[in-house]
Amino acid sequence: MAKKMLKVKAKASGDKTKVKLMAKHIMESGQRKDKKTGELIPALFIQNLTIKHAEKVVFEANLGPAISKNPYLAFSFDGGASGDELSMTWTENSGKTGTEVAAIK
């Protein structure tokens, strides 16, 4: 099983669901130099994060190299119930993608 990149807390309350997530990612800008070699460290960051509930997009973020390491995001959306799942798909500037699932509590 692949290591999860997204740490998610989602809680349904009334007719809204509140979501807090942290992406465990280095978010390298491509502007820093390696202290040992002096070479530029290549850019590696999350470009896009899409979150769906019941096949409907409830959140989408286009990120870039200016976002800090381990970015934290929070949002809420209408709907969702305890036991439902959120599907989260991310894409790096390298082309690597991943999808993870988290349950709403």
CSV table of N, CA and C in Angstrom, one decimal:
chain,number,residue,atom,x,y,z
A,1,MET,N,0.8,-1.2,0.0
A,1,MET,CA,0.0,0.0,0.0
A,1,MET,C,0.9,1.2,0.0
A,2,ALA,N,0.6,2.2,-0.8
A,2,ALA,CA,1.3,3.4,-1.0
A,2,ALA,C,1.1,4.3,0.3
A,3,LYS,N,2.1,5.1,0.6
A,3,LYS,CA,2.0,6.0,1.7
A,3,LYS,C,1.1,7.1,1.4
A,4,LYS,N,0.2,7.4,2.3
A,4,LYS,CA,-0.8,8.5,2.1
A,4,LYS,C,-0.1,9.9,2.2
A,5,MET,N,-0.4,10.7,1.2
A,5,MET,CA,0.1,12.1,1.2
A,5,MET,C,-0.8,13.1,1.9
A,6,LEU,N,-2.1,12.8,2.0
A,6,LEU,CA,-3.0,13.7,2.5
A,6,LEU,C,-3.6,13.3,3.9
A,7,LYS,N,-3.5,14.1,4.9
A,7,LYS,CA,-4.1,13.9,6.2
A,7,LYS,C,-5.3,14.7,6.2
A,8,VAL,N,-6.5,14.0,6.4
A,8,VAL,CA,-7.8,14.7,6.3
A,8,VAL,C,-8.6,14.4,7.5
A,9,LYS,N,-9.3,15.5,7.9
A,9,LYS,CA,-10.4,15.5,8.9
A,9,LYS,C,-11.6,16.1,8.3
A,10,ALA,N,-12.7,15.3,8.1
A,10,ALA,CA,-13.9,15.8,7.6
A,10,ALA,C,-15.0,15.4,8.5
A,11,LYS,N,-15.8,16.4,8.8
A,11,LYS,CA,-16.9,16.2,9.8
A,11,LYS,C,-18.2,16.9,9.3
A,12,ALA,N,-19.3,16.0,9.2
A,12,ALA,CA,-20.6,16.5,8.8
A,12,ALA,C,-21.3,17.1,10.0
A,13,SER,N,-21.9,18.3,9.9
A,13,SER,CA,-22.6,18.9,10.9
A,13,SER,C,-23.8,19.6,10.3
A,14,GLY,N,-25.0,19.1,10.6
A,14,GLY,CA,-26.2,19.7,10.0
A,14,GLY,C,-26.2,19.5,8.5
A,15,ASP,N,-26.3,20.5,7.7
A,15,ASP,CA,-26.3,20.4,6.2
A,15,ASP,C,-25.0,20.8,5.6
A,16,LYS,N,-23.9,20.9,6.4
A,16,LYS,CA,-22.6,21.2,5.9
A,16,LYS,C,-21.6,20.2,6.3
A,17,THR,N,-20.5,20.1,5.6
A,17,THR,CA,-19.4,19.3,5.9
A,17,THR,C,-18.2,20.2,6.0
A,18,LYS,N,-17.4,20.1,7.1
A,18,LYS,CA,-16.2,20.9,7.2
A,18,LYS,C,-15.0,20.0,7.0
A,19,VAL,N,-14.1,20.4,6.2
A,19,VAL,CA,-12.9,19.6,5.8
A,19,VAL,C,-11.6,20.4,6.1
A,20,LYS,N,-10.7,19.7,6.8
A,20,LYS,CA,-9.4,20.2,7.1
A,20,LYS,C,-8.4,19.2,6.5
A,21,LEU,N,-7.4,19.7,5.8
A,21,LEU,CA,-6.4,18.7,5.3
A,21,LEU,C,-5.0,19.3,5.2
A,22,MET,N,-4.1,18.4,5.4
A,22,MET,CA,-2.7,18.8,5.2
A,22,MET,C,-2.0,17.8,4.2
A,23,ALA,N,-1.4,18.4,3.3
A,23,ALA,CA,-0.6,17.6,2.3
A,23,ALA,C,0.8,17.5,2.8
A,24,LYS,N,1.2,16.2,3.0
A,24,LYS,CA,2.6,16.0,3.4
A,24,LYS,C,3.5,16.0,2.1
A,25,HIS,N,4.0,17.2,1.8
A,25,HIS,CA,4.7,17.4,0.5
A,25,HIS,C,5.8,18.5,0.7
A,26,ILE,N,6.9,18.3,0.0
A,26,ILE,CA,8.0,19.2,0.2
A,26,ILE,C,7.8,20.6,-0.5
A,27,MET,N,6.9,20.6,-1.6
A,27,MET,CA,6.6,21.8,-2.3
A,27,MET,C,7.9,22.6,-2.6
A,28,GLU,N,8.8,22.0,-3.3
A,28,GLU,CA,10.1,22.6,-3.7
A,28,GLU,C,9.8,23.6,-4.8
A,29,SER,N,10.3,24.8,-4.6
A,29,SER,CA,10.1,25.9,-5.6
A,29,SER,C,11.0,25.9,-6.8
A,30,GLY,N,12.1,25.2,-6.7
A,30,GLY,CA,13.1,25.2,-7.8
A,30,GLY,C,14.0,26.4,-7.8
A,31,GLN,N,14.0,27.2,-6.7
A,31,GLN,CA,14.8,28.4,-6.6
A,31,GLN,C,15.9,28.2,-5.5
A,32,ARG,N,15.8,27.1,-4.7
A,32,ARG,CA,16.8,26.9,-3.7
A,32,ARG,C,18.0,26.1,-4.2
A,33,LYS,N,19.1,26.3,-3.6
A,33,LYS,CA,20.3,25.5,-4.0
A,33,LYS,C,20.6,24.5,-2.9
A,34,ASP,N,21.1,23.3,-3.4
A,34,ASP,CA,21.6,22.3,-2.5
A,34,ASP,C,22.8,22.8,-1.8
A,35,LYS,N,22.9,22.8,-0.4
A,35,LYS,CA,24.0,23.3,0.3
A,35,LYS,C,25.3,22.6,0.1
A,36,LYS,N,25.2,21.3,-0.3
A,36,LYS,CA,26.5,20.6,-0.5
A,36,LYS,C,27.0,20.8,-1.9
A,37,THR,N,26.1,20.8,-2.9
A,37,THR,CA,26.6,20.8,-4.3
A,37,THR,C,26.5,22.2,-4.9
A,38,GLY,N,25.7,23.1,-4.4
A,38,GLY,CA,25.5,24.4,-5.0
A,38,GLY,C,24.5,24.3,-6.2
A,39,GLU,N,24.1,23.1,-6.5
A,39,GLU,CA,23.1,23.0,-7.7
A,39,GLU,C,21.7,23.4,-7.2
A,40,LEU,N,21.0,23.9,-8.2
A,40,LEU,CA,19.5,24.2,-7.9
A,40,LEU,C,18.8,22.9,-7.7
A,41,ILE,N,17.9,22.9,-6.7
A,41,ILE,CA,17.0,21.8,-6.4
A,41,ILE,C,15.9,21.9,-7.4
A,42,PRO,N,15.6,20.9,-8.2
A,42,PRO,CA,14.5,21.0,-9.1
A,42,PRO,C,13.1,21.3,-8.5
A,43,ALA,N,12.3,22.0,-9.1
A,43,ALA,CA,10.9,22.3,-8.6
A,43,ALA,C,10.1,21.0,-8.6
A,44,LEU,N,9.4,20.9,-7.5
A,44,LEU,CA,8.5,19.7,-7.3
A,44,LEU,C,7.4,20.2,-6.3
A,45,PHE,N,6.2,20.4,-6.9
A,45,PHE,CA,5.1,20.9,-6.1
A,45,PHE,C,3.8,20.4,-6.6
A,46,ILE,N,2.8,20.5,-5.8
A,46,ILE,CA,1.4,20.1,-6.1
A,46,ILE,C,0.9,21.2,-7.0
A,47,GLN,N,0.4,20.8,-8.2
A,47,GLN,CA,-0.1,21.8,-9.1
A,47,GLN,C,-1.6,21.9,-9.0
A,48,ASN,N,-2.3,20.8,-8.8
A,48,ASN,CA,-3.7,20.7,-8.7
A,48,ASN,C,-4.2,19.7,-7.7
A,49,LEU,N,-5.2,20.1,-6.9
A,49,LEU,CA,-5.9,19.2,-5.9
A,49,LEU,C,-7.4,19.4,-6.2
A,50,THR,N,-8.0,18.2,-6.4
A,50,THR,CA,-9.5,18.2,-6.7
A,50,THR,C,-10.1,17.2,-5.7
A,51,ILE,N,-11.2,17.7,-5.0
A,51,ILE,CA,-11.9,16.9,-4.0
A,51,ILE,C,-13.3,16.7,-4.4
A,52,LYS,N,-13.7,15.5,-4.5
A,52,LYS,CA,-15.1,15.2,-4.9
A,52,LYS,C,-15.9,14.5,-3.8
A,53,HIS,N,-17.2,14.8,-3.7
A,53,HIS,CA,-18.1,14.0,-2.8
A,53,HIS,C,-19.2,13.6,-3.8
A,54,ALA,N,-19.5,12.3,-3.8
A,54,ALA,CA,-20.6,11.7,-4.6
A,54,ALA,C,-20.4,12.1,-6.1
A,55,GLU,N,-19.1,12.0,-6.5
A,55,GLU,CA,-18.8,12.4,-7.9
A,55,GLU,C,-18.9,13.8,-8.3
A,56,LYS,N,-19.2,14.7,-7.3
A,56,LYS,CA,-19.3,16.1,-7.6
A,56,LYS,C,-18.1,16.9,-7.0
A,57,VAL,N,-17.5,17.7,-7.8
A,57,VAL,CA,-16.4,18.5,-7.3
A,57,VAL,C,-16.8,19.5,-6.2
A,58,VAL,N,-16.3,19.4,-5.0
A,58,VAL,CA,-16.7,20.3,-3.9
A,58,VAL,C,-15.5,21.2,-3.6
A,59,PHE,N,-14.3,21.0,-4.1
A,59,PHE,CA,-13.2,21.9,-3.9
A,59,PHE,C,-12.1,21.6,-4.9
A,60,GLU,N,-11.5,22.7,-5.4
A,60,GLU,CA,-10.4,22.5,-6.4
A,60,GLU,C,-9.4,23.7,-6.1
A,61,ALA,N,-8.2,23.3,-6.1
A,61,ALA,CA,-7.1,24.3,-5.8
A,61,ALA,C,-6.0,24.1,-6.9
A,62,ASN,N,-5.6,25.2,-7.5
A,62,ASN,CA,-4.5,25.3,-8.3
A,62,ASN,C,-3.3,25.9,-7.6
A,63,LEU,N,-2.4,25.1,-7.2
A,63,LEU,CA,-1.3,25.5,-6.4
A,63,LEU,C,0.0,25.8,-7.2
A,64,GLY,N,1.0,26.3,-6.6
A,64,GLY,CA,2.2,26.6,-7.3
A,64,GLY,C,3.4,26.6,-6.4
A,65,PRO,N,4.6,27.0,-7.0
A,65,PRO,CA,5.8,26.9,-6.2
A,65,PRO,C,5.9,27.9,-5.0
A,66,ALA,N,5.0,28.8,-4.9
A,66,ALA,CA,5.1,29.8,-3.8
A,66,ALA,C,4.4,29.2,-2.5
A,67,ILE,N,3.7,28.1,-2.6
A,67,ILE,CA,3.0,27.5,-1.5
A,67,ILE,C,4.0,26.8,-0.6
A,68,SER,N,3.9,26.9,0.7
A,68,SER,CA,4.9,26.4,1.7
A,68,SER,C,4.8,24.9,1.8
A,69,LYS,N,5.8,24.3,2.3
A,69,LYS,CA,5.9,22.9,2.6
A,69,LYS,C,4.7,22.4,3.4
A,70,ASN,N,4.2,21.2,3.2
A,70,ASN,CA,3.1,20.7,3.9
A,70,ASN,C,1.9,21.6,4.0
A,71,PRO,N,1.4,22.0,2.9
A,71,PRO,CA,0.3,23.0,2.9
A,71,PRO,C,-1.0,22.5,3.6
A,72,TYR,N,-1.6,23.4,4.3
A,72,TYR,CA,-2.8,23.2,5.1
A,72,TYR,C,-4.0,23.9,4.4
A,73,LEU,N,-5.0,23.2,4.1
A,73,LEU,CA,-6.2,23.8,3.5
A,73,LEU,C,-7.5,23.5,4.3
A,74,ALA,N,-8.4,24.4,4.3
A,74,ALA,CA,-9.7,24.1,5.0
A,74,ALA,C,-10.8,24.7,4.2
A,75,PHE,N,-11.9,24.0,4.2
A,75,PHE,CA,-13.1,24.5,3.4
A,75,PHE,C,-14.3,23.7,3.9
A,76,SER,N,-15.5,24.2,3.5
A,76,SER,CA,-16.7,23.5,3.8
A,76,SER,C,-17.6,23.4,2.6
A,77,PHE,N,-18.5,22.5,2.6
A,77,PHE,CA,-19.4,22.4,1.4
A,77,PHE,C,-20.8,21.9,1.9
A,78,ASP,N,-21.8,22.2,1.1
A,78,ASP,CA,-23.2,21.8,1.5
A,78,ASP,C,-23.3,20.3,1.2
A,79,GLY,N,-23.9,19.6,2.1
A,79,GLY,CA,-24.1,18.1,2.0
A,79,GLY,C,-23.1,17.3,2.7
A,80,GLY,N,-23.1,16.0,2.5
A,80,GLY,CA,-22.2,15.1,3.1
A,80,GLY,C,-22.9,14.6,4.4
A,81,ALA,N,-22.6,13.3,4.7
A,81,ALA,CA,-23.1,12.7,5.9
A,81,ALA,C,-22.0,11.8,6.5
A,82,SER,N,-22.1,11.5,7.7
A,82,SER,CA,-21.2,10.6,8.4
A,82,SER,C,-21.2,9.3,7.6
A,83,GLY,N,-20.0,8.8,7.3
A,83,GLY,CA,-19.8,7.5,6.5
A,83,GLY,C,-19.6,7.7,5.0
A,84,ASP,N,-20.0,8.9,4.5
A,84,ASP,CA,-19.7,9.2,3.1
A,84,ASP,C,-18.2,9.3,2.9
A,85,GLU,N,-17.8,9.2,1.6
A,85,GLU,CA,-16.4,9.4,1.3
A,85,GLU,C,-16.1,10.6,0.5
A,86,LEU,N,-14.9,11.1,0.7
A,86,LEU,CA,-14.3,12.1,-0.2
A,86,LEU,C,-13.2,11.5,-1.0
A,87,SER,N,-13.2,11.8,-2.3
A,87,SER,CA,-12.2,11.3,-3.2
A,87,SER,C,-11.3,12.5,-3.6
A,88,MET,N,-10.0,12.4,-3.3
A,88,MET,CA,-9.1,13.5,-3.5
A,88,MET,C,-8.0,13.1,-4.5
A,89,THR,N,-7.9,13.9,-5.5
A,89,THR,CA,-6.9,13.6,-6.6
A,89,THR,C,-5.9,14.8,-6.7
A,90,TRP,N,-4.7,14.5,-6.7
A,90,TRP,CA,-3.6,15.5,-6.8
A,90,TRP,C,-2.7,15.2,-8.0
A,91,THR,N,-2.1,16.3,-8.5
A,91,THR,CA,-1.2,16.2,-9.6
A,91,THR,C,0.0,17.1,-9.3
A,92,GLU,N,1.2,16.6,-9.4
A,92,GLU,CA,2.4,17.3,-9.3
A,92,GLU,C,2.8,18.0,-10.6
A,93,ASN,N,3.7,19.0,-10.5
A,93,ASN,CA,4.2,19.5,-11.8
A,93,ASN,C,5.1,18.5,-12.5
A,94,SER,N,5.5,17.5,-11.9
A,94,SER,CA,6.3,16.4,-12.5
A,94,SER,C,5.5,15.5,-13.4
A,95,GLY,N,4.1,15.6,-13.2
A,95,GLY,CA,3.2,14.7,-13.9
A,95,GLY,C,2.7,13.6,-13.1
A,96,LYS,N,3.3,13.3,-11.9
A,96,LYS,CA,2.9,12.3,-11.0
A,96,LYS,C,1.5,12.7,-10.4
A,97,THR,N,0.6,11.7,-10.4
A,97,THR,CA,-0.7,11.9,-9.8
A,97,THR,C,-1.0,10.8,-8.8
A,98,GLY,N,-2.0,11.1,-8.0
A,98,GLY,CA,-2.5,10.1,-7.0
A,98,GLY,C,-3.9,10.4,-6.6
A,99,THR,N,-4.6,9.4,-6.1
A,99,THR,CA,-5.9,9.6,-5.6
A,99,THR,C,-6.0,8.9,-4.2
A,100,GLU,N,-6.6,9.6,-3.3
A,100,GLU,CA,-6.8,9.0,-1.9
A,100,GLU,C,-8.3,9.2,-1.5
A,101,VAL,N,-8.7,8.4,-0.6
A,101,VAL,CA,-10.1,8.5,-0.1
A,101,VAL,C,-10.1,8.7,1.4
A,102,ALA,N,-11.0,9.5,1.9
A,102,ALA,CA,-11.2,9.8,3.3
A,102,ALA,C,-12.7,9.7,3.6
A,103,ALA,N,-13.0,9.2,4.8
A,103,ALA,CA,-14.4,9.1,5.3
A,103,ALA,C,-14.7,10.4,6.0
A,104,ILE,N,-16.0,10.8,5.9
A,104,ILE,CA,-16.6,11.9,6.6
A,104,ILE,C,-17.1,11.3,8.0
A,105,LYS,N,-16.8,12.0,9.1
A,105,LYS,CA,-17.2,11.5,10.4
A,105,LYS,C,-18.4,12.3,10.8
